[in-house]
PDB file of C-alpha atoms in Angstrom:
ATOM      1  CA  MET A 173    -174.037 -36.212 161.816  1.00  0.00           C
ATOM      2  CA  GLY A 174    -173.095 -36.663 158.000  1.00  0.00           C
ATOM      3  CA  ARG A 175    -175.246 -36.991 155.011  1.00  0.00           C
ATOM      4  CA  ARG A 176    -176.760 -40.174 154.497  1.00  0.00           C
ATOM      5  CA  LYS A 177    -176.080 -42.149 151.083  1.00  0.00           C
ATOM      6  CA  LEU A 178    -179.122 -41.763 148.820  1.00  0.00           C
ATOM      7  CA  GLU A 179    -179.919 -44.948 146.844  1.00  0.00           C
ATOM      8  CA  ILE A 180    -180.288 -43.850 143.135  1.00  0.00           C
ATOM      9  CA  LYS A 181    -183.471 -45.014 141.813  1.00  0.00           C
ATOM     10  CA  ARG A 182    -186.670 -43.481 140.538  1.00  0.00           C
ATOM     11  CA  ILE A 183    -188.547 -41.481 143.151  1.00  0.00           C
ATOM     12  CA  GLU A 184    -192.151 -42.754 143.292  1.00  0.00           C
ATOM     13  CA  ASP A 185    -193.761 -39.659 144.978  1.00  0.00           C
ATOM     14  CA  LYS A 186    -194.452 -37.113 142.333  1.00  0.00           C
ATOM     15  CA  SER A 187    -194.210 -34.119 144.444  1.00  0.00           C
ATOM     16  CA  ALA A 188    -190.964 -35.344 146.041  1.00  0.00           C
ATOM     17  CA  ARG A 189    -189.740 -36.254 142.487  1.00  0.00           C
ATOM     18  CA  GLN A 190    -190.406 -32.666 141.308  1.00  0.00           C
ATOM     19  CA  VAL A 191    -188.647 -31.085 144.295  1.00  0.00           C
ATOM     20  CA  THR A 192    -185.648 -33.341 143.755  1.00  0.00           C
ATOM     21  CA  PHE A 193    -185.590 -32.397 139.938  1.00  0.00           C
ATOM     22  CA  THR A 194    -185.621 -28.712 140.605  1.00  0.00           C
ATOM     23  CA  LYS A 195    -182.873 -28.766 143.208  1.00  0.00           C
ATOM     24  CA  ARG A 196    -180.587 -31.115 141.221  1.00  0.00           C
ATOM     25  CA  ARG A 197    -181.210 -29.118 138.088  1.00  0.00           C
ATOM     26  CA  LYS A 198    -180.283 -25.930 139.744  1.00  0.00           C
ATOM     27  CA  GLY A 199    -177.141 -27.612 141.103  1.00  0.00           C
ATOM     28  CA  LEU A 200    -176.153 -29.214 137.890  1.00  0.00           C
ATOM     29  CA  LEU A 201    -176.348 -25.912 135.957  1.00  0.00           C
ATOM     30  CA  LYS A 202    -174.625 -24.037 138.829  1.00  0.00           C
ATOM     31  CA  LYS A 203    -171.811 -26.645 138.656  1.00  0.00           C
ATOM     32  CA  ALA A 204    -171.659 -26.260 134.823  1.00  0.00           C
ATOM     33  CA  LYS A 205    -171.401 -22.379 135.192  1.00  0.00           C
ATOM     34  CA  GLU A 206    -168.687 -22.783 137.805  1.00  0.00           C
ATOM     35  CA  LEU A 207    -166.762 -25.380 135.733  1.00  0.00           C
ATOM     36  CA  SER A 208    -166.845 -23.020 132.781  1.00  0.00           C
ATOM     37  CA  VAL A 209    -165.550 -19.967 134.741  1.00  0.00           C
ATOM     38  CA  LEU A 210    -163.088 -21.754 136.754  1.00  0.00           C
ATOM     39  CA  CYS A 211    -161.560 -23.823 134.162  1.00  0.00           C
ATOM     40  CA  ASP A 212    -162.201 -21.507 131.030  1.00  0.00           C
ATOM     41  CA  VAL A 213    -163.883 -24.370 129.133  1.00  0.00           C
ATOM     42  CA  ASP A 214    -166.928 -24.438 126.879  1.00  0.00           C
ATOM     43  CA  VAL A 215    -169.807 -26.092 128.618  1.00  0.00           C
ATOM     44  CA  GLY A 216    -173.316 -26.991 127.357  1.00  0.00           C
ATOM     45  CA  VAL A 217    -175.999 -28.562 129.306  1.00  0.00           C
ATOM     46  CA  ILE A 218    -179.489 -29.316 127.956  1.00  0.00           C
ATOM     47  CA  ILE A 219    -182.256 -30.765 130.171  1.00  0.00           C
ATOM     48  CA  PHE A 220    -185.781 -31.764 129.333  1.00  0.00           C
ATOM     49  CA  SER A 221    -188.165 -32.219 132.263  1.00  0.00           C
ATOM     50  CA  SER A 222    -190.794 -35.043 132.210  1.00  0.00           C
ATOM     51  CA  ARG A 223    -193.316 -32.416 130.983  1.00  0.00           C
ATOM     52  CA  GLY A 224    -191.016 -31.830 128.147  1.00  0.00           C
ATOM     53  CA  LYS A 225    -189.763 -28.321 129.464  1.00  0.00           C
ATOM     54  CA  LEU A 226    -186.368 -27.223 128.296  1.00  0.00           C
ATOM     55  CA  TYR A 227    -183.790 -25.963 130.485  1.00  0.00           C
ATOM     56  CA  HIS A 228    -180.206 -25.293 129.220  1.00  0.00           C
ATOM     57  CA  TYR A 229    -176.967 -23.610 130.119  1.00  0.00           C
ATOM     58  CA  CYS A 230    -174.323 -22.548 127.472  1.00  0.00           C
ATOM     59  CA  SER A 231    -170.941 -20.878 128.436  1.00  0.00           C
ATOM     60  CA  THR A 232    -170.594 -19.582 124.934  1.00  0.00           C
ATOM     61  CA  ASN A 233    -172.904 -17.340 122.951  1.00  0.00           C
ATOM     62  CA  SER A 234    -174.451 -20.430 121.062  1.00  0.00           C
ATOM     63  CA  LEU A 235    -175.341 -23.723 122.203  1.00  0.00           C
ATOM     64  CA  THR A 236    -175.304 -24.717 118.431  1.00  0.00           C
ATOM     65  CA  GLU A 237    -171.494 -23.883 118.250  1.00  0.00           C
ATOM     66  CA  ILE A 238    -170.768 -26.288 121.164  1.00  0.00           C
ATOM     67  CA  LEU A 239    -173.011 -28.886 119.547  1.00  0.00           C
ATOM     68  CA  GLN A 240    -171.204 -28.524 116.338  1.00  0.00           C
ATOM     69  CA  GLN A 241    -167.873 -28.725 118.098  1.00  0.00           C
ATOM     70  CA  TYR A 242    -168.895 -31.819 119.778  1.00  0.00           C
ATOM     71  CA  GLN A 243    -170.268 -33.324 116.484  1.00  0.00           C
ATOM     72  CA  ASN A 244    -166.893 -32.617 114.753  1.00  0.00           C
ATOM     73  CA  CYS A 245    -164.830 -34.290 117.475  1.00  0.00           C
ATOM     74  CA  VAL A 246    -167.222 -37.335 117.640  1.00  0.00           C
ATOM     75  CA  ALA A 247    -166.990 -37.768 113.866  1.00  0.00           C
ATOM     76  CA  MET A 248    -163.199 -38.173 114.068  1.00  0.00           C
ATOM     77  CA  GLY A 249    -163.476 -41.070 116.618  1.00  0.00           C
ATOM     78  CA  PRO A 250    -164.557 -44.522 116.567  1.00  0.00           C
ATOM     79  CA  GLY A 251    -168.243 -45.200 116.239  1.00  0.00           C
ATOM     80  CA  ALA A 252    -168.640 -41.946 114.498  1.00  0.00           C
ATOM     81  CA  GLN A 253    -171.857 -42.750 112.462  1.00  0.00           C
ATOM     82  CA  THR A 254    -173.956 -43.695 115.631  1.00  0.00           C
ATOM     83  CA  ALA A 255    -172.689 -40.628 117.548  1.00  0.00           C
ATOM     84  CA  VAL A 256    -173.284 -38.307 114.764  1.00  0.00           C
ATOM     85  CA  ARG A 257    -176.666 -39.529 114.174  1.00  0.00           C
ATOM     86  CA  GLY A 258    -177.552 -39.206 117.798  1.00  0.00           C
ATOM     87  CA  MET A 259    -176.053 -35.515 117.764  1.00  0.00           C
ATOM     88  CA  GLN A 260    -178.146 -34.666 114.822  1.00  0.00           C
ATOM     89  CA  GLU A 261    -181.319 -35.943 116.514  1.00  0.00           C
ATOM     90  CA  ALA A 262    -180.598 -34.167 119.576  1.00  0.00           C
ATOM     91  CA  LYS A 263    -179.707 -30.951 117.791  1.00  0.00           C
ATOM     92  CA  SER A 264    -182.990 -31.105 115.609  1.00  0.00           C
ATOM     93  CA  LYS A 265    -184.910 -31.707 118.779  1.00  0.00           C
ATOM     94  CA  TYR A 266    -183.272 -28.671 120.520  1.00  0.00           C
ATOM     95  CA  THR A 267    -183.560 -26.398 117.474  1.00  0.00           C
ATOM     96  CA  GLY A 268    -187.117 -27.558 116.897  1.00  0.00           C
ATOM     97  CA  LEU A 269    -188.050 -26.413 120.440  1.00  0.00           C
ATOM     98  CA  LEU A 270    -186.755 -23.051 119.528  1.00  0.00           C
ATOM     99  CA  LYS A 271    -189.017 -22.398 116.760  1.00  0.00           C
ATOM    100  CA  SER A 272    -191.580 -19.654 117.159  1.00  0.00           C
ATOM    101  CA  GLY A 273    -194.479 -22.049 117.177  1.00  0.00           C
ATOM    102  CA  GLU A 274    -193.018 -24.176 119.908  1.00  0.00           C
ATOM    103  CA  LEU A 275    -192.079 -21.086 121.928  1.00  0.00           C
ATOM    104  CA  LEU A 276    -195.734 -19.954 121.725  1.00  0.00           C
ATOM    105  CA  GLN A 277    -196.781 -23.410 122.963  1.00  0.00           C
ATOM    106  CA  ILE A 278    -194.500 -23.188 125.726  1.00  0.00           C
ATOM    107  CA  VAL A 279    -195.752 -19.893 126.724  1.00  0.00           C
ATOM    108  CA  ASP A 280    -199.275 -20.897 126.527  1.00  0.00           C
ATOM    109  CA  ARG A 281    -198.576 -24.119 128.545  1.00  0.00           C
ATOM    110  CA  GLU A 282    -196.870 -22.226 131.165  1.00  0.00           C
ATOM    111  CA  LEU A 283    -199.349 -19.196 131.145  1.00  0.00           C
ATOM    112  CA  GLY A 284    -202.440 -21.202 130.541  1.00  0.00           C
ATOM    113  CA  GLU A 285    -205.618 -20.437 132.698  1.00  0.00           C
ATOM    114  CA  THR A 286    -204.945 -23.351 134.937  1.00  0.00           C
ATOM    115  CA  CYS A 287    -201.394 -22.744 135.563  1.00  0.00           C
ATOM    116  CA  VAL A 288    -201.321 -18.957 136.059  1.00  0.00           C
ATOM    117  CA  ASN A 289    -202.060 -19.252 139.732  1.00  0.00           C
ATOM    118  CA  ASN A 290    -199.144 -21.749 140.237  1.00  0.00           C
ATOM    119  CA  LEU A 291    -196.353 -19.572 138.677  1.00  0.00           C
ATOM    120  CA  THR A 292    -194.249 -17.551 141.025  1.00  0.00           C
ATOM    121  CA  VAL A 293    -192.355 -14.351 139.987  1.00  0.00           C
ATOM    122  CA  LYS A 294    -189.298 -16.577 139.882  1.00  0.00           C
ATOM    123  CA  ASP A 295    -190.986 -18.914 137.509  1.00  0.00           C
ATOM    124  CA  LEU A 296    -192.022 -15.970 135.208  1.00  0.00           C
ATOM    125  CA  VAL A 297    -188.552 -14.559 135.443  1.00  0.00           C
ATOM    126  CA  HIS A 298    -187.152 -17.886 134.344  1.00  0.00           C
ATOM    127  CA  LEU A 299    -189.625 -18.178 131.667  1.00  0.00           C
ATOM    128  CA  GLU A 300    -188.754 -14.766 130.400  1.00  0.00           C
ATOM    129  CA  LYS A 301    -185.093 -15.762 130.277  1.00  0.00           C
ATOM    130  CA  GLN A 302    -185.880 -18.798 128.223  1.00  0.00           C
ATOM    131  CA  LEU A 303    -187.695 -16.698 125.706  1.00  0.00           C
ATOM    132  CA  GLU A 304    -184.936 -14.015 125.504  1.00  0.00           C
ATOM    133  CA  ASP A 305    -182.355 -17.040 125.102  1.00  0.00           C
ATOM    134  CA  ALA A 306    -184.563 -18.530 122.450  1.00  0.00           C
ATOM    135  CA  LEU A 307    -184.884 -15.177 120.543  1.00  0.00           C
ATOM    136  CA  ILE A 308    -181.135 -14.654 120.642  1.00  0.00           C
ATOM    137  CA  GLN A 309    -180.754 -18.208 119.276  1.00  0.00           C
ATOM    138  CA  ILE A 310    -183.202 -17.722 116.588  1.00  0.00           C
ATOM    139  CA  ARG A 311    -181.607 -14.322 115.590  1.00  0.00           C
ATOM    140  CA  ALA A 312    -178.123 -16.036 115.477  1.00  0.00           C
ATOM    141  CA  THR A 313    -179.439 -18.734 113.407  1.00  0.00           C
ATOM    142  CA  LYS A 314    -181.098 -16.269 111.023  1.00  0.00           C
ATOM    143  CA  THR A 315    -177.944 -14.147 110.815  1.00  0.00           C
ATOM    144  CA  HIS A 316    -175.748 -17.273 110.151  1.00  0.00           C
ATOM    145  CA  LEU A 317    -178.140 -18.343 107.391  1.00  0.00           C
ATOM    146  CA  LEU A 318    -178.208 -14.906 105.786  1.00  0.00           C
ATOM    147  CA  LEU A 319    -174.369 -14.689 105.814  1.00  0.00           C
ATOM    148  CA  ASP A 320    -174.169 -18.373 104.313  1.00  0.00           C
ATOM    149  CA  SER A 321    -176.577 -17.231 101.524  1.00  0.00           C
ATOM    150  CA  ILE A 322    -174.601 -14.109 100.957  1.00  0.00           C
ATOM    151  CA  SER A 323    -171.241 -15.962 100.785  1.00  0.00           C
ATOM    152  CA  ASN A 324    -172.703 -18.523  98.482  1.00  0.00           C
ATOM    153  CA  LEU A 325    -173.921 -15.905  96.169  1.00  0.00           C
ATOM    154  CA  HIS A 326    -170.474 -14.180  96.035  1.00  0.00           C
ATOM    155  CA  GLU A 327    -169.046 -17.624  95.259  1.00  0.00           C
ATOM    156  CA  LYS A 328    -171.594 -18.043  92.401  1.00  0.00           C
ATOM    157  CA  GLU A 329    -170.861 -14.431  91.149  1.00  0.00           C
ATOM    158  CA  LYS A 330    -167.157 -15.306  90.931  1.00  0.00           C
ATOM    159  CA  MET A 331    -167.730 -18.575  89.147  1.00  0.00           C
ATOM    160  CA  LEU A 332    -170.027 -16.901  86.577  1.00  0.00           C
ATOM    161  CA  ALA A 333    -167.651 -14.158  86.115  1.00  0.00           C
ATOM    162  CA  GLU A 334    -164.775 -16.681  85.509  1.00  0.00           C
ATOM    163  CA  GLU A 335    -167.033 -18.681  83.136  1.00  0.00           C
ATOM    164  CA  LYS A 336    -167.840 -15.522  81.328  1.00  0.00           C
ATOM    165  CA  ARG A 337    -164.218 -14.565  80.962  1.00  0.00           C
ATOM    166  CA  HIS A 338    -163.350 -18.027  79.728  1.00  0.00           C
ATOM    167  CA  LEU A 339    -166.126 -17.903  77.195  1.00  0.00           C
ATOM    168  CA  GLU A 340    -164.976 -14.557  75.936  1.00  0.00           C
ATOM    169  CA  GLU A 341    -161.537 -15.873  75.481  1.00  0.00           C
ATOM    170  CA  LYS A 342    -162.856 -18.814  73.698  1.00  0.00           C
ATOM    171  CA  ILE A 343    -164.868 -16.589  71.291  1.00  0.00           C
ATOM    172  CA  ALA A 344    -161.767 -14.233  70.720  1.00  0.00           C
ATOM    173  CA  GLY A 345    -159.721 -17.309  70.093  1.00  0.00           C
ATOM    174  CA  SER A 346    -162.233 -18.777  67.586  1.00  0.00           C
ATOM    175  CA  LYS A 347    -162.558 -15.357  65.807  1.00  0.00           C
ATOM    176  CA  ALA A 348    -158.785 -15.179  65.617  1.00  0.00           C
ATOM    177  CA  ASP A 349    -158.829 -18.829  64.261  1.00  0.00           C
ATOM    178  CA  GLY A 350    -161.527 -17.780  61.756  1.00  0.00           C
ATOM    179  CA  ARG A 351    -159.342 -14.900  60.576  1.00  0.00           C
ATOM    180  CA  THR A 352    -156.427 -17.106  60.335  1.00  0.00           C
ATOM    181  CA  ASN A 353    -158.190 -19.849  58.513  1.00  0.00           C
ATOM    182  CA  LYS A 354    -159.598 -17.136  56.054  1.00  0.00           C
ATOM    183  CA  MET A 355    -155.854 -15.910  55.485  1.00  0.00           C
ATOM    184  CA  ILE A 356    -154.504 -19.462  54.884  1.00  0.00           C
ATOM    185  CA  MET A 357    -157.293 -20.135  52.489  1.00  0.00           C
ATOM    186  CA  ASP A 358    -156.482 -16.808  50.704  1.00  0.00           C
ATOM    187  CA  LEU A 359    -152.887 -17.906  50.525  1.00  0.00           C
ATOM    188  CA  ASN A 360    -153.896 -21.213  49.331  1.00  0.00           C
ATOM    189  CA  VAL A 361    -155.926 -19.619  46.473  1.00  0.00           C
ATOM    190  CA  ILE A 362    -153.116 -17.306  45.527  1.00  0.00           C
ATOM    191  CA  ALA A 363    -150.700 -20.136  45.705  1.00  0.00           C
ATOM    192  CA  ASP A 364    -152.972 -22.385  43.528  1.00  0.00           C
ATOM    193  CA  SER A 365    -153.503 -19.503  41.019  1.00  0.00           C
ATOM    194  CA  GLN A 366    -149.801 -18.858  40.833  1.00  0.00           C
ATOM    195  CA  MET A 367    -149.110 -22.773  40.130  1.00  0.00           C
ATOM    196  CA  THR A 368    -151.665 -22.865  37.397  1.00  0.00           C
ATOM    197  CA  GLU A 369    -150.107 -19.706  35.806  1.00  0.00           C
ATOM    198  CA  GLN A 370    -146.660 -21.428  35.721  1.00  0.00           C
TER     199      GLN A 370
END
C-alpha cells in the first residue's frame, strides 16, 4: 500500500495544520541542509509561521551574505527593480526580527506565563539555538559596520592627506611665483632706471 496523494489546500483543523507545519518545516530544513552538503552550494531558507515565529537555515556563516548574493544576481536580470525591492523588504523584515527588542519579545512570547507549561525541552533548545544564531548575526553585522566605518575613515584620512599635500604645493608655488614676480619687478625697475639714464 503506497502513499495517497494529498490535495494541496489549506488545512482547516488548527491542530492538524500545526502538526503538518512542524513536520514539513523540519523536512524542508533537512532537505536544505542535505542539498548544501551534497552539492556544496549556498542555501538559505527563511520561514515565518502564522504566529510570526522565525525559522531559518543558512549553509554559510551569514544569511545576509546569501541575501546579498541573491540581490546582486537579481539586479542583473530582467525585472530587477521589483525583485530588488522585494529582497530589500524581506531583508529588512529578517534583520528587524534580529534586533534585540524583537528578540526579547520572542523570548517573552515563548516563555510567557501562559506558554511555559506548553514548552518541551526540545522547544527550549530550539529557542536557545535561535537566540544564539541571532546573537551571532548581530555580532557579525556590528563587526561589519565597524570595519566599514574604519575603512571609510582611512579613505577620508588619505583624501585629506592628499588635499593637504596639494595645498602645500600650491602655497609653495605661489610663494615661488611671488618671489619671481618680485625679481621681475626689480629687473623692470633696474631696466627702467638704466633706460632713463641713457
